[in-house]
């Protein structure tokens, strides 16, 4: 970890109907870790499973790279079921 990075993390989530992937990167773009959990398409599975899949993904990737949730400074999520016109956006933003 470089001195100017201060342990901060950027998370990228790819949430779909069959699985959810989450990757962690340092501020310099260095790949830190990735994990895969269950589905998170809110149109195909119940909300409880969506919440579980996303929560497990974030917690697991942070544990895998040895960082704390407070170290996350940016989260970007591409989520199946959220339409380009914004349908589904509010529901998923609330979960995240």
Coordinates of N, CA, C and O in Angstrom, one line a residue:
X1 N 0.9 -1.2 0.0 CA 0.0 0.0 0.0 C 0.9 1.2 0.0 O 1.8 1.4 0.8
X2 N 0.6 2.1 -0.9 CA 1.4 3.4 -1.0 C 1.1 4.3 0.2 O 0.0 4.3 0.7
X3 N 2.0 5.2 0.6 CA 1.7 6.1 1.7 C 0.5 7.0 1.5 O -0.2 7.3 2.4
X4 N 0.3 7.4 0.3 CA -0.9 8.3 0.0 C -2.2 7.6 -0.1 O -3.2 8.2 -0.2
X5 N -2.2 6.3 -0.1 CA -3.4 5.6 -0.2 C -4.2 5.5 1.1 O -5.4 5.4 1.1
X6 N -3.5 5.5 2.2 CA -4.2 5.5 3.5 C -5.2 4.4 3.7 O -6.1 4.5 4.5
X7 N -5.1 3.3 3.0 CA -5.9 2.1 3.2 C -7.3 2.3 2.6 O -8.2 1.5 2.9
X8 N -7.6 3.3 1.9 CA -9.0 3.6 1.4 C -9.2 2.6 0.2 O -8.3 2.1 -0.5
X9 N -10.5 2.3 0.0 CA -10.9 1.3 -0.9 C -12.1 1.8 -1.8 O -13.0 2.5 -1.3
X10 N -12.0 1.4 -3.1 CA -13.1 1.6 -4.0 C -13.7 0.2 -4.3 O -13.0 -0.7 -4.6
X11 N -15.0 0.1 -4.2 CA -15.7 -1.2 -4.4 C -16.5 -1.1 -5.8 O -17.1 -0.1 -6.1
X12 N -16.5 -2.2 -6.5 CA -17.2 -2.3 -7.7 C -18.1 -3.6 -7.6 O -17.6 -4.6 -7.3
X13 N -19.4 -3.4 -7.8 CA -20.4 -4.5 -7.7 C -21.0 -4.8 -9.0 O -21.5 -3.8 -9.7
X14 N -21.1 -6.0 -9.4 CA -21.8 -6.5 -10.6 C -22.9 -7.4 -10.1 O -22.6 -8.6 -9.7
X15 N -24.1 -6.9 -9.9 CA -25.2 -7.7 -9.4 C -26.1 -8.2 -10.5 O -26.6 -7.5 -11.3
X16 N -26.3 -9.5 -10.5 CA -27.2 -10.1 -11.5 C -28.1 -11.2 -11.0 O -28.3 -11.3 -9.8
X17 N -28.8 -11.8 -11.9 CA -29.8 -12.8 -11.6 C -29.3 -14.1 -11.0 O -30.0 -14.8 -10.4
X18 N -28.0 -14.4 -11.3 CA -27.5 -15.7 -10.9 C -26.4 -15.5 -9.8 O -26.1 -16.5 -9.1
X19 N -25.7 -14.4 -9.8 CA -24.7 -14.2 -8.9 C -24.4 -12.7 -8.7 O -24.8 -11.9 -9.6
X20 N -23.6 -12.4 -7.7 CA -23.2 -11.0 -7.4 C -21.7 -11.1 -7.3 O -21.2 -11.9 -6.5
X21 N -21.0 -10.2 -8.0 CA -19.5 -10.1 -7.9 C -19.2 -8.8 -7.2 O -19.8 -7.8 -7.5
X22 N -18.2 -8.8 -6.4 CA -17.7 -7.5 -5.8 C -16.2 -7.6 -5.8 O -15.6 -8.5 -5.4
X23 N -15.6 -6.5 -6.3 CA -14.2 -6.3 -6.3 C -13.8 -5.1 -5.5 O -14.5 -4.1 -5.5
X24 N -12.6 -5.1 -4.9 CA -12.0 -4.0 -4.2 C -10.7 -3.6 -4.8 O -9.9 -4.4 -5.2
X25 N -10.6 -2.2 -4.9 CA -9.4 -1.6 -5.5 C -8.9 -0.5 -4.6 O -9.6 0.1 -3.9
X26 N -7.6 -0.4 -4.6 CA -7.0 0.7 -3.9 C -7.1 2.0 -4.7 O -7.5 2.0 -5.9
X27 N -6.8 3.1 -4.1 CA -7.0 4.4 -4.8 C -6.1 4.6 -6.0 O -6.4 5.3 -6.9
X28 N -5.0 3.8 -6.0 CA -4.1 3.9 -7.2 C -4.6 2.9 -8.3 O -3.8 2.7 -9.3
X29 N -5.7 2.2 -8.1 CA -6.2 1.3 -9.1 C -5.7 -0.1 -8.9 O -6.1 -1.0 -9.6
X30 N -5.0 -0.4 -7.8 CA -4.5 -1.7 -7.5 C -5.6 -2.6 -7.1 O -6.4 -2.3 -6.3
X31 N -5.7 -3.8 -7.8 CA -6.7 -4.8 -7.4 C -6.3 -5.4 -6.1 O -5.2 -5.8 -5.8
X32 N -7.3 -5.4 -5.2 CA -7.0 -5.9 -3.8 C -7.7 -7.3 -3.6 O -7.0 -8.2 -3.1
X33 N -8.9 -7.5 -4.0 CA -9.6 -8.8 -3.8 C -10.9 -8.8 -4.6 O -11.5 -7.7 -4.9
X34 N -11.5 -10.0 -4.7 CA -12.8 -10.1 -5.3 C -13.5 -11.3 -4.7 O -12.8 -12.2 -4.2
X35 N -14.8 -11.3 -4.7 CA -15.6 -12.4 -4.2 C -16.9 -12.5 -5.1 O -17.2 -11.6 -5.9
X36 N -17.6 -13.6 -4.9 CA -18.8 -13.9 -5.6 C -19.8 -14.5 -4.6 O -19.5 -15.3 -3.8
X37 N -21.0 -13.9 -4.6 CA -22.1 -14.4 -3.8 C -23.3 -14.7 -4.6 O -23.3 -14.8 -5.8
X38 N -24.5 -14.8 -4.0 CA -25.7 -15.2 -4.6 C -26.3 -14.1 -5.5 O -25.8 -13.0 -5.6
X39 N -27.5 -14.3 -6.0 CA -28.2 -13.4 -6.9 C -28.6 -12.1 -6.2 O -28.9 -12.1 -5.0
X40 N -28.7 -11.0 -7.0 CA -29.2 -9.7 -6.5 C -30.0 -9.0 -7.4 O -30.2 -7.8 -7.3
X41 N -30.7 -9.6 -8.4 CA -31.6 -9.0 -9.3 C -33.0 -8.9 -8.5 O -33.6 -10.0 -8.4
X42 N -33.4 -7.7 -8.1 CA -34.6 -7.6 -7.3 C -35.8 -7.9 -8.0 O -36.9 -8.1 -7.4
X43 N -35.8 -8.1 -9.4 CA -36.9 -8.5 -10.1 C -37.1 -10.0 -10.2 O -38.2 -10.5 -10.5
X44 N -36.0 -10.7 -9.8 CA -36.1 -12.2 -9.9 C -36.1 -12.9 -8.6 O -36.5 -14.1 -8.5
X45 N -35.5 -12.3 -7.6 CA -35.5 -12.9 -6.2 C -36.0 -12.0 -5.2 O -36.1 -10.8 -5.4
X46 N -36.4 -12.5 -4.0 CA -36.9 -11.8 -3.0 C -35.9 -10.8 -2.4 O -34.7 -11.0 -2.4
X47 N -36.5 -9.7 -1.9 CA -35.6 -8.6 -1.3 C -34.6 -9.1 -0.3 O -33.5 -8.7 -0.2
X48 N -35.1 -10.0 0.6 CA -34.2 -10.6 1.6 C -32.9 -11.2 1.0 O -31.8 -11.0 1.5
X49 N -33.1 -11.9 -0.1 CA -31.9 -12.6 -0.8 C -31.1 -11.5 -1.4 O -29.8 -11.6 -1.4
X50 N -31.7 -10.5 -2.0 CA -30.9 -9.4 -2.6 C -30.0 -8.7 -1.5 O -28.8 -8.5 -1.7
X51 N -30.6 -8.4 -0.4 CA -29.9 -7.8 0.8 C -28.8 -8.7 1.2 O -27.6 -8.3 1.5
X52 N -29.1 -10.0 1.4 CA -28.1 -10.9 1.9 C -26.9 -11.0 0.9 O -25.7 -11.0 1.3
X53 N -27.2 -11.2 -0.4 CA -26.1 -11.3 -1.4 C -25.2 -10.1 -1.4 O -24.0 -10.2 -1.5
X54 N -25.8 -8.9 -1.4 CA -25.0 -7.7 -1.5 C -24.2 -7.5 -0.2 O -23.0 -7.1 -0.2
X55 N -24.9 -7.7 1.0 CA -24.2 -7.6 2.3 C -23.0 -8.6 2.4 O -21.9 -8.2 2.8
X56 N -23.3 -9.8 2.0 CA -22.2 -10.8 2.1 C -21.0 -10.5 1.1 O -19.9 -10.6 1.5
X57 N -21.4 -10.0 0.0 CA -20.3 -9.6 -1.0 C -19.4 -8.5 -0.5 O -18.2 -8.6 -0.5
X58 N -20.0 -7.5 0.0 CA -19.2 -6.3 0.6 C -18.4 -6.8 1.8 O -17.2 -6.5 1.9
X59 N -19.0 -7.4 2.7 CA -18.3 -7.9 3.9 C -17.2 -8.8 3.6 O -16.1 -8.7 4.1
X60 N -17.4 -9.8 2.7 CA -16.4 -10.8 2.3 C -15.3 -10.2 1.6 O -14.1 -10.5 1.9
X61 N -15.5 -9.2 0.7 CA -14.4 -8.7 -0.1 C -13.5 -7.8 0.8 O -12.3 -7.8 0.7
X62 N -14.2 -7.1 1.8 CA -13.4 -6.3 2.7 C -12.6 -7.1 3.6 O -11.4 -6.8 3.9
X63 N -13.1 -8.2 4.1 CA -12.4 -9.2 4.9 C -11.2 -9.7 4.2 O -10.1 -9.9 4.7
X64 N -11.5 -10.1 2.9 CA -10.4 -10.7 2.1 C -9.3 -9.8 1.8 O -8.1 -10.2 1.7
X65 N -9.5 -8.5 1.7 CA -8.4 -7.6 1.5 C -7.9 -6.9 2.8 O -7.0 -6.1 2.7
X66 N -8.5 -7.3 3.9 CA -8.0 -6.9 5.2 C -8.3 -5.5 5.5 O -7.5 -4.8 6.2
X67 N -9.4 -5.0 5.0 CA -9.8 -3.6 5.3 C -11.1 -3.5 6.0 O -11.8 -4.5 6.1
X68 N -11.4 -2.4 6.5 CA -12.7 -2.1 7.3 C -13.7 -1.4 6.4 O -13.3 -0.7 5.5
X69 N -15.0 -1.6 6.7 CA -16.0 -0.9 6.0 C -15.8 0.6 6.0 O -16.1 1.3 5.0
X70 N -15.3 1.2 7.0 CA -15.0 2.6 7.1 C -14.0 3.0 6.0 O -13.8 4.2 5.8
X71 N -13.2 2.1 5.5 CA -12.2 2.4 4.5 C -12.8 2.6 3.1 O -12.1 3.1 2.2
X72 N -14.1 2.3 2.9 CA -14.7 2.4 1.6 C -15.0 3.9 1.3 O -15.7 4.5 2.1
X73 N -14.5 4.4 0.2 CA -14.8 5.8 -0.1 C -15.6 6.0 -1.3 O -16.1 7.0 -1.6
X74 N -15.8 4.9 -2.1 CA -16.6 4.9 -3.3 C -17.1 3.5 -3.6 O -16.4 2.5 -3.4
X75 N -18.4 3.5 -4.0 CA -19.0 2.2 -4.4 C -19.7 2.4 -5.7 O -20.5 3.4 -5.8
X76 N -19.4 1.6 -6.6 CA -20.1 1.7 -7.9 C -20.7 0.3 -8.2 O -20.1 -0.7 -8.0
X77 N -22.0 0.4 -8.6 CA -22.8 -0.9 -8.7 C -23.5 -0.9 -10.1 O -24.3 0.0 -10.4
X78 N -23.3 -1.9 -10.8 CA -24.1 -2.2 -12.0 C -25.0 -3.4 -11.6 O -24.6 -4.5 -11.3
X79 N -26.3 -3.1 -11.6 CA -27.3 -4.0 -11.0 C -28.3 -4.4 -12.1 O -29.1 -3.5 -12.5
X80 N -28.5 -5.7 -12.3 CA -29.5 -6.1 -13.2 C -30.9 -5.8 -12.6 O -31.0 -5.9 -11.3
X81 N -31.8 -5.4 -13.4 CA -33.1 -5.1 -12.9 C -33.3 -3.6 -12.7 O -34.4 -3.1 -12.4
X82 N -32.2 -2.8 -12.8 CA -32.3 -1.4 -12.7 C -32.3 -0.9 -14.1 O -31.3 -1.0 -14.8
X83 N -33.4 -0.3 -14.6 CA -33.5 0.1 -16.0 C -32.8 1.5 -16.3 O -32.6 2.3 -15.4
X84 N -32.5 1.7 -17.5 CA -31.9 3.0 -17.9 C -32.7 4.2 -17.6 O -32.2 5.3 -17.4
X85 N -34.0 4.0 -17.5 CA -34.9 5.1 -17.2 C -35.1 5.3 -15.7 O -35.8 6.2 -15.3
X86 N -34.4 4.5 -14.9 CA -34.4 4.7 -13.5 C -35.3 3.8 -12.7 O -35.3 3.8 -11.5
X87 N -36.1 3.0 -13.4 CA -37.0 2.1 -12.7 C -36.2 1.1 -11.9 O -35.3 0.5 -12.4
X88 N -36.5 1.0 -10.7 CA -35.7 0.1 -9.8 C -34.6 0.7 -9.1 O -34.0 0.2 -8.1
X89 N -34.2 1.9 -9.5 CA -33.0 2.6 -8.9 C -33.2 2.9 -7.4 O -32.3 2.7 -6.6
X90 N -34.4 3.5 -7.1 CA -34.6 3.9 -5.7 C -34.6 2.7 -4.8 O -34.0 2.8 -3.7
X91 N -35.2 1.6 -5.2 CA -35.2 0.4 -4.3 C -33.8 -0.1 -4.1 O -33.5 -0.4 -2.9
X92 N -33.0 -0.2 -5.1 CA -31.6 -0.7 -4.9 C -30.8 0.3 -4.2 O -29.9 -0.1 -3.4
X93 N -31.0 1.6 -4.4 CA -30.2 2.6 -3.7 C -30.5 2.5 -2.2 O -29.6 2.7 -1.4
X94 N -31.7 2.3 -1.8 CA -32.1 2.1 -0.4 C -31.4 0.9 0.2 O -30.9 1.0 1.3
X95 N -31.3 -0.2 -0.6 CA -30.6 -1.4 -0.1 C -29.1 -1.1 0.1 O -28.5 -1.5 1.1
X96 N -28.5 -0.5 -0.8 CA -27.1 -0.2 -0.8 C -26.8 0.8 0.3 O -25.8 0.8 1.0

